[in-house]
């Protein structure tokens, strides 16, 4: 039997639906989240009032559960009547509990070589013509930080068509897209045939590019296998084995820097392991090619900080944490650049290896996924609408 009990002073109510356990809901929070037409725009849901417009003595006059799984609340002194979908309240309550509970967000699935990483690897035609196929592909990216795609068009610049499936491309000094192949005078080590260790791209930017697509146009060279590593899984291992090292890499900022061309000098100072204030892992930034002098760590902790970086590198470079594959023309992979590190083996001058890359933004992908979830009714939907 569900219950709804308002405190004597009207400042809180306790809603128990027998599904989530008792939810303590504060009057000011409920009033701020009221979705009536005077509080939020019925067209876009944006707030029409500021917190200073609310009475200082806001409290709950009465509350009751009404037909259709709604909670009706009457506020005083305004005498405003607001309704809240109980399912939405339960979702918010569960998210709050998750945010308090651990290092890895609930929707994240960690992986390594031994994991069963069952990526959908859809065909280009399918994601262009089926919303279900597109959603499954984007769910892979959300859950695992990586998605594969095959049989995409292979003309130069077609990578932008791939990005347009779910979002928008961020233009950088490398352009809207960039070439990954041998150059005579490379401005970046990526434009050579040498092996590259696991790294996140462009940690010297602020904000960091949050996604990357690498699309294969030609690949007849010997070598050049692509490798991906789950940085969140590596961070969790570091925390479990060496908590003091995890604390150093999340508690102090590293400096990343790039000045590979006369008109470019990029620099950013951020932790290698970035946590939210609640302790949830938000981003991994690591690129040993562009890390600069360590200046933000107290002098007496410098040796320990370097040991922490070495421990993290050993985890990243452990073959048991690698997933590797060789891209064929028309294939691409998409990574969450705040989580998944990528690398490649060396390739020879014989044959041709030509990839193109670009940087879409993660928020565009997440927006597209939420819309698809709302349309298709996925139970894993991150749908924050009130009704």
Tab-separated table of C-alpha atoms in Angstrom:
chain	number	residue	atom	x	y	z
A	1	UNK	CA	0.000	0.000	0.000
A	2	UNK	CA	1.549	3.286	-1.052
A	3	UNK	CA	1.503	6.301	1.256
A	4	UNK	CA	2.035	10.056	1.153
A	5	UNK	CA	2.718	11.865	4.448
A	6	UNK	CA	3.310	15.620	4.801
A	7	UNK	CA	5.445	16.792	7.749
A	8	UNK	CA	3.877	19.002	10.410
A	9	UNK	CA	5.725	22.099	9.226
A	10	UNK	CA	4.910	21.364	5.572
A	11	UNK	CA	8.563	21.512	4.525
A	12	UNK	CA	8.750	17.888	3.347
A	13	UNK	CA	6.602	14.978	2.326
A	14	UNK	CA	7.442	11.287	2.348
A	15	UNK	CA	6.144	9.339	-0.637
A	16	UNK	CA	6.346	5.548	-0.473
A	17	UNK	CA	5.219	3.709	-3.614
A	18	UNK	CA	6.525	0.280	-2.496
A	19	UNK	CA	8.834	0.318	-5.526
A	20	UNK	CA	11.735	2.567	-4.532
A	21	UNK	CA	11.382	2.842	-0.780
A	22	UNK	CA	10.399	6.064	1.031
A	23	UNK	CA	11.230	9.201	-0.958
A	24	UNK	CA	11.788	12.365	1.094
A	25	UNK	CA	10.713	15.295	-1.114
A	26	UNK	CA	11.310	18.878	0.015
A	27	UNK	CA	8.710	21.570	-0.560
A	28	UNK	CA	11.193	23.968	-2.209
A	29	UNK	CA	12.396	21.200	-4.551
A	30	UNK	CA	8.876	20.214	-5.544
A	31	UNK	CA	7.834	23.827	-6.094
A	32	UNK	CA	10.930	24.500	-8.196
A	33	UNK	CA	10.135	21.456	-10.322
A	34	UNK	CA	6.459	22.233	-10.776
A	35	UNK	CA	5.499	21.925	-14.426
A	36	UNK	CA	2.455	24.201	-14.410
A	37	UNK	CA	2.160	26.762	-17.194
A	38	UNK	CA	3.047	29.682	-14.916
A	39	UNK	CA	6.303	28.054	-13.849
A	40	UNK	CA	7.537	26.427	-17.064
A	41	UNK	CA	6.920	27.067	-20.716
A	42	UNK	CA	4.451	24.502	-22.107
A	43	UNK	CA	6.311	24.666	-25.447
A	44	UNK	CA	9.842	23.830	-24.287
A	45	UNK	CA	9.752	23.139	-20.539
A	46	UNK	CA	12.125	25.995	-19.688
A	47	UNK	CA	11.617	27.775	-16.381
A	48	UNK	CA	9.667	31.051	-16.457
A	49	UNK	CA	10.428	32.177	-12.910
A	50	UNK	CA	13.533	32.520	-10.756
A	51	UNK	CA	14.006	31.125	-7.259
A	52	UNK	CA	13.777	34.626	-5.834
A	53	UNK	CA	10.189	34.819	-7.141
A	54	UNK	CA	9.137	32.074	-4.730
A	55	UNK	CA	7.855	32.922	-1.225
A	56	UNK	CA	10.454	32.549	1.507
A	57	UNK	CA	8.019	30.489	3.605
A	58	UNK	CA	6.998	28.078	0.828
A	59	UNK	CA	5.564	24.849	2.207
A	60	UNK	CA	3.107	22.086	1.381
A	61	UNK	CA	-0.507	22.569	2.370
A	62	UNK	CA	-1.622	19.073	1.314
A	63	UNK	CA	-0.566	16.213	-0.933
A	64	UNK	CA	-2.331	13.148	-2.255
A	65	UNK	CA	-1.947	10.446	-4.837
A	66	UNK	CA	-4.474	10.837	-7.648
A	67	UNK	CA	-5.743	8.662	-10.479
A	68	UNK	CA	-3.239	7.672	-13.137
A	69	UNK	CA	-0.107	7.495	-10.988
A	70	UNK	CA	0.089	11.219	-10.308
A	71	UNK	CA	0.968	13.055	-7.091
A	72	UNK	CA	-1.026	16.248	-6.495
A	73	UNK	CA	0.570	18.874	-4.227
A	74	UNK	CA	-0.953	22.133	-2.970
A	75	UNK	CA	1.573	24.816	-1.954
A	76	UNK	CA	1.060	27.708	0.419
A	77	UNK	CA	0.977	30.634	0.687
A	78	UNK	CA	0.609	30.614	-3.144
A	79	UNK	CA	-2.298	28.132	-3.206
A	80	UNK	CA	-0.698	26.654	-6.332
A	81	UNK	CA	-1.816	23.138	-7.272
A	82	UNK	CA	0.866	21.082	-9.047
A	83	UNK	CA	0.876	17.519	-10.318
A	84	UNK	CA	3.929	15.272	-10.631
A	85	UNK	CA	4.086	11.976	-12.472
A	86	UNK	CA	5.060	9.415	-9.838
A	87	UNK	CA	7.176	7.469	-12.329
A	88	UNK	CA	9.248	10.602	-12.923
A	89	UNK	CA	9.740	11.140	-9.178
A	90	UNK	CA	10.877	7.526	-8.811
A	91	UNK	CA	13.332	7.918	-11.692
A	92	UNK	CA	14.848	11.074	-10.194
A	93	UNK	CA	15.052	9.406	-6.771
A	94	UNK	CA	16.837	6.388	-8.256
A	95	UNK	CA	19.276	8.644	-10.126
A	96	UNK	CA	20.034	10.477	-6.899
A	97	UNK	CA	20.766	7.198	-5.136
A	98	UNK	CA	23.019	6.080	-8.022
A	99	UNK	CA	24.977	9.329	-7.958
A	100	UNK	CA	25.768	8.737	-4.308
A	101	UNK	CA	26.747	5.099	-4.628
A	102	UNK	CA	29.993	4.602	-6.517
A	103	UNK	CA	32.717	5.459	-8.979
A	104	UNK	CA	31.012	4.282	-12.190
A	105	UNK	CA	27.659	5.670	-13.366
A	106	UNK	CA	24.845	3.126	-13.604
A	107	UNK	CA	24.515	3.172	-17.421
A	108	UNK	CA	28.226	2.354	-17.944
A	109	UNK	CA	29.347	-1.219	-18.680
A	110	UNK	CA	33.057	-1.782	-18.139
A	111	UNK	CA	35.041	-4.094	-20.418
A	112	UNK	CA	38.431	-5.546	-21.264
A	113	UNK	CA	39.790	-8.336	-23.435
A	114	UNK	CA	37.957	-10.993	-21.423
A	115	UNK	CA	34.620	-9.175	-21.609
A	116	UNK	CA	31.825	-10.180	-23.946
A	117	UNK	CA	31.640	-6.906	-25.835
A	118	UNK	CA	28.692	-7.695	-28.110
A	119	UNK	CA	28.733	-4.602	-30.318
A	120	UNK	CA	25.974	-4.411	-32.923
A	121	UNK	CA	28.320	-3.372	-35.790
A	122	UNK	CA	25.394	-2.313	-38.009
A	123	UNK	CA	25.432	-1.654	-41.733
A	124	UNK	CA	25.400	1.938	-42.990
A	125	UNK	CA	22.123	1.343	-44.823
A	126	UNK	CA	20.481	0.055	-41.624
A	127	UNK	CA	21.363	3.033	-39.415
A	128	UNK	CA	20.239	5.414	-42.170
A	129	UNK	CA	16.863	3.719	-42.602
A	130	UNK	CA	15.987	2.156	-39.251
A	131	UNK	CA	15.572	4.164	-36.047
A	132	UNK	CA	15.856	0.932	-34.064
A	133	UNK	CA	19.214	0.118	-35.670
A	134	UNK	CA	20.448	3.673	-35.103
A	135	UNK	CA	19.394	3.545	-31.467
A	136	UNK	CA	21.128	0.215	-30.850
A	137	UNK	CA	24.323	1.653	-32.331
A	138	UNK	CA	24.132	4.741	-30.107
A	139	UNK	CA	23.338	2.585	-27.066
A	140	UNK	CA	26.621	0.766	-27.677
A	141	UNK	CA	28.451	4.089	-27.563
A	142	UNK	CA	26.643	5.161	-24.403
A	143	UNK	CA	27.155	1.857	-22.584
A	144	UNK	CA	30.617	0.770	-23.772
A	145	UNK	CA	32.090	4.042	-25.024
A	146	UNK	CA	32.621	2.562	-28.504
A	147	UNK	CA	30.529	1.755	-31.583
A	148	UNK	CA	31.409	0.046	-34.869
A	149	UNK	CA	29.857	0.632	-38.315
A	150	UNK	CA	30.415	-1.093	-41.665
A	151	UNK	CA	29.754	-0.426	-45.370
A	152	UNK	CA	29.757	3.360	-45.008
A	153	UNK	CA	30.480	5.425	-48.162
A	154	UNK	CA	34.189	5.933	-48.840
A	155	UNK	CA	34.528	9.265	-50.628
A	156	UNK	CA	36.703	11.867	-48.935
A	157	UNK	CA	34.570	13.842	-46.474
A	158	UNK	CA	31.887	11.157	-46.129
A	159	UNK	CA	32.818	10.996	-42.457
A	160	UNK	CA	30.625	14.068	-41.980
A	161	UNK	CA	27.639	12.022	-43.169
A	162	UNK	CA	28.374	9.516	-40.409
A	163	UNK	CA	28.537	12.244	-37.773
A	164	UNK	CA	25.283	13.780	-39.085
A	165	UNK	CA	23.450	10.574	-38.139
A	166	UNK	CA	23.461	11.676	-34.508
A	167	UNK	CA	25.019	15.091	-33.969
A	168	UNK	CA	27.332	17.907	-34.941
A	169	UNK	CA	31.040	18.145	-35.670
A	170	UNK	CA	33.381	20.449	-33.795
A	171	UNK	CA	35.813	22.238	-36.103
A	172	UNK	CA	39.389	22.553	-34.806
A	173	UNK	CA	42.741	23.692	-36.172
A	174	UNK	CA	42.787	20.315	-37.971
A	175	UNK	CA	39.593	21.309	-39.842
A	176	UNK	CA	36.100	19.788	-39.829
A	177	UNK	CA	37.807	16.490	-40.494
A	178	UNK	CA	41.436	15.442	-40.666
A	179	UNK	CA	43.540	12.938	-42.571
A	180	UNK	CA	45.299	10.071	-40.796
A	181	UNK	CA	48.062	8.919	-43.138
A	182	UNK	CA	51.778	9.410	-43.708
A	183	UNK	CA	52.959	12.967	-44.301
A	184	UNK	CA	56.445	14.152	-45.251
A	185	UNK	CA	56.524	16.820	-42.513
A	186	UNK	CA	53.888	15.725	-40.003
A	187	UNK	CA	52.538	18.291	-37.561
A	188	UNK	CA	51.319	15.406	-35.385
A	189	UNK	CA	52.740	11.923	-34.746
A	190	UNK	CA	49.376	10.507	-35.825
A	191	UNK	CA	50.365	11.462	-39.380
A	192	UNK	CA	53.216	8.950	-39.500
A	193	UNK	CA	53.416	5.163	-39.758
A	194	UNK	CA	54.741	4.707	-36.237
A	195	UNK	CA	52.858	2.874	-33.512
A	196	UNK	CA	50.857	5.039	-31.147
A	197	UNK	CA	50.252	4.110	-27.481
A	198	UNK	CA	46.736	4.286	-25.990
A	199	UNK	CA	45.636	7.885	-25.667
A	200	UNK	CA	42.665	10.198	-25.578
A	201	UNK	CA	42.718	12.816	-28.314
A	202	UNK	CA	43.481	16.484	-27.745
A	203	UNK	CA	43.619	16.653	-23.927
A	204	UNK	CA	45.319	20.030	-24.475
A	205	UNK	CA	41.944	21.495	-25.482
A	206	UNK	CA	39.429	23.011	-23.094
A	207	UNK	CA	36.785	21.826	-23.590
A	208	UNK	CA	38.052	18.407	-24.573
A	209	UNK	CA	36.637	16.875	-27.784
A	210	UNK	CA	34.126	14.441	-26.331
A	211	UNK	CA	33.822	12.021	-29.265
A	212	UNK	CA	35.930	10.877	-32.186
A	213	UNK	CA	35.093	9.027	-35.397
A	214	UNK	CA	37.827	7.243	-37.354
A	215	UNK	CA	36.657	6.191	-40.821
A	216	UNK	CA	38.674	3.935	-43.135
A	217	UNK	CA	38.914	4.833	-46.816
A	218	UNK	CA	41.905	2.632	-47.736
A	219	UNK	CA	43.871	0.009	-45.811
A	220	UNK	CA	46.198	-2.249	-47.752
A	221	UNK	CA	49.299	-1.558	-45.621
A	222	UNK	CA	50.887	-4.195	-43.420
A	223	UNK	CA	50.042	-3.490	-39.789
A	224	UNK	CA	48.022	-0.507	-38.649
A	225	UNK	CA	45.601	-2.464	-36.444
A	226	UNK	CA	43.352	-0.265	-34.309
A	227	UNK	CA	43.353	-0.829	-30.539
A	228	UNK	CA	40.905	0.441	-27.929
A	229	UNK	CA	41.098	0.397	-24.122
A	230	UNK	CA	38.370	1.172	-21.595
A	231	UNK	CA	39.852	4.006	-19.543
A	232	UNK	CA	37.080	3.763	-16.948
A	233	UNK	CA	37.879	0.096	-16.381
A	234	UNK	CA	41.571	0.992	-16.014
A	235	UNK	CA	40.707	3.763	-13.532
A	236	UNK	CA	38.649	1.356	-11.445
A	237	UNK	CA	41.536	-1.140	-11.394
A	238	UNK	CA	43.912	1.611	-10.288
A	239	UNK	CA	41.526	2.602	-7.501
A	240	UNK	CA	41.185	-0.990	-6.304
A	241	UNK	CA	44.904	-1.831	-6.409
A	242	UNK	CA	46.496	1.503	-5.516
A	243	UNK	CA	43.914	3.856	-3.990
A	244	UNK	CA	46.616	6.381	-3.075
A	245	UNK	CA	47.655	6.596	-6.756
A	246	UNK	CA	44.029	7.019	-7.832
A	247	UNK	CA	43.676	9.843	-5.313
A	248	UNK	CA	46.737	11.614	-6.739
A	249	UNK	CA	45.619	11.386	-10.385
A	250	UNK	CA	42.118	12.589	-9.519
A	251	UNK	CA	43.162	15.156	-6.925
A	252	UNK	CA	45.814	17.095	-8.873
A	253	UNK	CA	45.810	18.446	-12.422
A	254	UNK	CA	48.180	17.493	-15.194
A	255	UNK	CA	49.135	19.967	-17.905
A	256	UNK	CA	48.751	19.048	-21.584
A	257	UNK	CA	50.233	21.152	-24.350
A	258	UNK	CA	50.476	21.175	-28.167
A	259	UNK	CA	52.344	23.624	-30.403
A	260	UNK	CA	52.826	21.595	-33.569
A	261	UNK	CA	52.281	24.456	-35.994
A	262	UNK	CA	53.378	28.107	-36.114
A	263	UNK	CA	49.874	29.445	-35.537
A	264	UNK	CA	48.735	26.948	-32.873
A	265	UNK	CA	49.613	26.733	-29.173
A	266	UNK	CA	47.027	24.848	-27.131
A	267	UNK	CA	47.228	24.202	-23.412
A	268	UNK	CA	44.874	22.765	-20.801
A	269	UNK	CA	45.191	21.892	-17.135
A	270	UNK	CA	42.874	19.135	-15.945
A	271	UNK	CA	43.075	15.974	-13.794
A	272	UNK	CA	43.977	12.757	-15.596
A	273	UNK	CA	41.019	11.192	-13.780
A	274	UNK	CA	38.191	13.699	-13.424
A	275	UNK	CA	35.526	13.056	-10.785
A	276	UNK	CA	32.243	14.794	-10.116
A	277	UNK	CA	31.807	16.337	-6.647
A	278	UNK	CA	29.888	13.145	-5.770
A	279	UNK	CA	32.874	10.985	-6.660
A	280	UNK	CA	31.550	9.631	-9.980
A	281	UNK	CA	34.179	9.222	-12.709
A	282	UNK	CA	33.418	11.736	-15.465
A	283	UNK	CA	36.453	11.679	-17.760
A	284	UNK	CA	39.855	10.155	-18.403
A	285	UNK	CA	42.463	12.365	-20.081
A	286	UNK	CA	45.731	10.724	-20.979
A	287	UNK	CA	48.172	11.273	-23.802
A	288	UNK	CA	51.852	10.746	-23.076
A	289	UNK	CA	52.782	12.538	-26.333
A	290	UNK	CA	51.347	15.849	-25.149
A	291	UNK	CA	51.648	15.821	-21.368
A	292	UNK	CA	53.686	18.814	-20.244
A	293	UNK	CA	55.758	19.550	-17.150
A	294	UNK	CA	54.013	18.607	-13.915
A	295	UNK	CA	53.642	21.866	-11.995
A	296	UNK	CA	50.401	21.514	-10.028
A	297	UNK	CA	51.551	18.797	-7.634
A	298	UNK	CA	53.271	19.678	-4.326
A	299	UNK	CA	57.020	19.108	-4.556
A	300	UNK	CA	57.057	16.367	-1.935
A	301	UNK	CA	54.426	14.383	-3.884
A	302	UNK	CA	56.133	14.542	-7.311
A	303	UNK	CA	57.737	11.059	-7.043
A	304	UNK	CA	54.437	9.532	-5.928
A	305	UNK	CA	52.574	11.292	-8.734
A	306	UNK	CA	54.978	9.903	-11.339
A	307	UNK	CA	54.607	6.448	-9.833
A	308	UNK	CA	50.815	6.843	-10.067
A	309	UNK	CA	51.081	7.733	-13.761
A	310	UNK	CA	53.350	4.734	-14.382
A	311	UNK	CA	50.892	2.419	-12.637
A	312	UNK	CA	48.046	3.780	-14.712
A	313	UNK	CA	50.088	3.378	-17.905
A	314	UNK	CA	50.916	-0.233	-17.049
A	315	UNK	CA	47.211	-0.971	-16.719
A	316	UNK	CA	46.423	0.801	-20.006
A	317	UNK	CA	49.232	-0.989	-21.841
A	318	UNK	CA	48.341	-4.414	-20.450
A	319	UNK	CA	47.441	-6.628	-23.405
A	320	UNK	CA	44.656	-8.181	-21.328
A	321	UNK	CA	42.844	-4.833	-21.474
A	322	UNK	CA	43.164	-4.393	-25.260
A	323	UNK	CA	40.583	-4.961	-27.955
A	324	UNK	CA	42.122	-4.849	-31.434
A	325	UNK	CA	40.801	-4.996	-34.986
A	326	UNK	CA	41.854	-3.927	-38.468
A	327	UNK	CA	39.538	-1.544	-40.264
A	328	UNK	CA	38.554	-2.292	-43.844
A	329	UNK	CA	37.420	0.391	-46.320
A	330	UNK	CA	33.930	1.574	-45.381
A	331	UNK	CA	34.333	0.598	-41.722
A	332	UNK	CA	34.590	3.072	-38.878
A	333	UNK	CA	34.599	3.166	-35.147
A	334	UNK	CA	33.298	5.862	-32.819
A	335	UNK	CA	34.701	6.395	-29.332
A	336	UNK	CA	33.673	8.411	-26.326
A	337	UNK	CA	36.877	10.436	-26.066
A	338	UNK	CA	36.238	11.165	-22.383
A	339	UNK	CA	36.460	7.451	-21.613
A	340	UNK	CA	37.963	5.153	-24.271
A	341	UNK	CA	41.625	5.414	-25.265
A	342	UNK	CA	42.641	4.336	-28.752
A	343	UNK	CA	45.949	3.409	-30.349
A	344	UNK	CA	47.376	1.593	-33.336
A	345	UNK	CA	50.194	-0.702	-34.300
A	346	UNK	CA	52.902	0.501	-36.690
A	347	UNK	CA	52.362	0.114	-40.429
A	348	UNK	CA	54.791	-0.059	-43.312
A	349	UNK	CA	55.195	2.168	-46.334
A	350	UNK	CA	54.053	-0.657	-48.615
A	351	UNK	CA	50.379	-0.405	-49.495
A	352	UNK	CA	48.133	2.420	-48.365
A	353	UNK	CA	46.447	3.280	-45.050
A	354	UNK	CA	44.092	6.244	-45.209
A	355	UNK	CA	41.703	7.085	-42.405
A	356	UNK	CA	39.777	10.281	-41.792
A	357	UNK	CA	38.754	11.513	-38.375
A	358	UNK	CA	36.461	14.123	-36.873
A	359	UNK	CA	35.189	15.274	-33.482
A	360	UNK	CA	31.427	15.239	-32.925
A	361	UNK	CA	30.135	16.380	-29.542
A	362	UNK	CA	28.810	13.844	-27.059
A	363	UNK	CA	25.837	15.981	-26.056
A	364	UNK	CA	24.464	15.816	-29.617
A	365	UNK	CA	24.657	12.014	-29.572
A	366	UNK	CA	23.005	11.859	-26.149
A	367	UNK	CA	20.228	14.176	-27.324
A	368	UNK	CA	19.544	12.001	-30.370
A	369	UNK	CA	19.506	8.892	-28.193
A	370	UNK	CA	17.051	10.413	-25.712
A	371	UNK	CA	14.701	11.377	-28.555
A	372	UNK	CA	14.879	7.865	-30.028
A	373	UNK	CA	14.290	6.327	-26.602
A	374	UNK	CA	11.255	8.529	-26.099
A	375	UNK	CA	9.853	7.549	-29.511
A	376	UNK	CA	10.647	3.846	-29.254
A	377	UNK	CA	10.036	3.337	-25.544
A	378	UNK	CA	13.361	1.861	-24.456
A	379	UNK	CA	13.354	0.997	-20.736
A	380	UNK	CA	16.935	2.317	-20.447
A	381	UNK	CA	15.783	5.748	-21.597
A	382	UNK	CA	17.451	8.782	-20.062
A	383	UNK	CA	14.270	10.782	-20.556
A	384	UNK	CA	14.073	13.736	-18.189
A	385	UNK	CA	10.707	15.064	-19.324
A	386	UNK	CA	8.006	15.405	-16.701
A	387	UNK	CA	5.319	13.488	-18.577
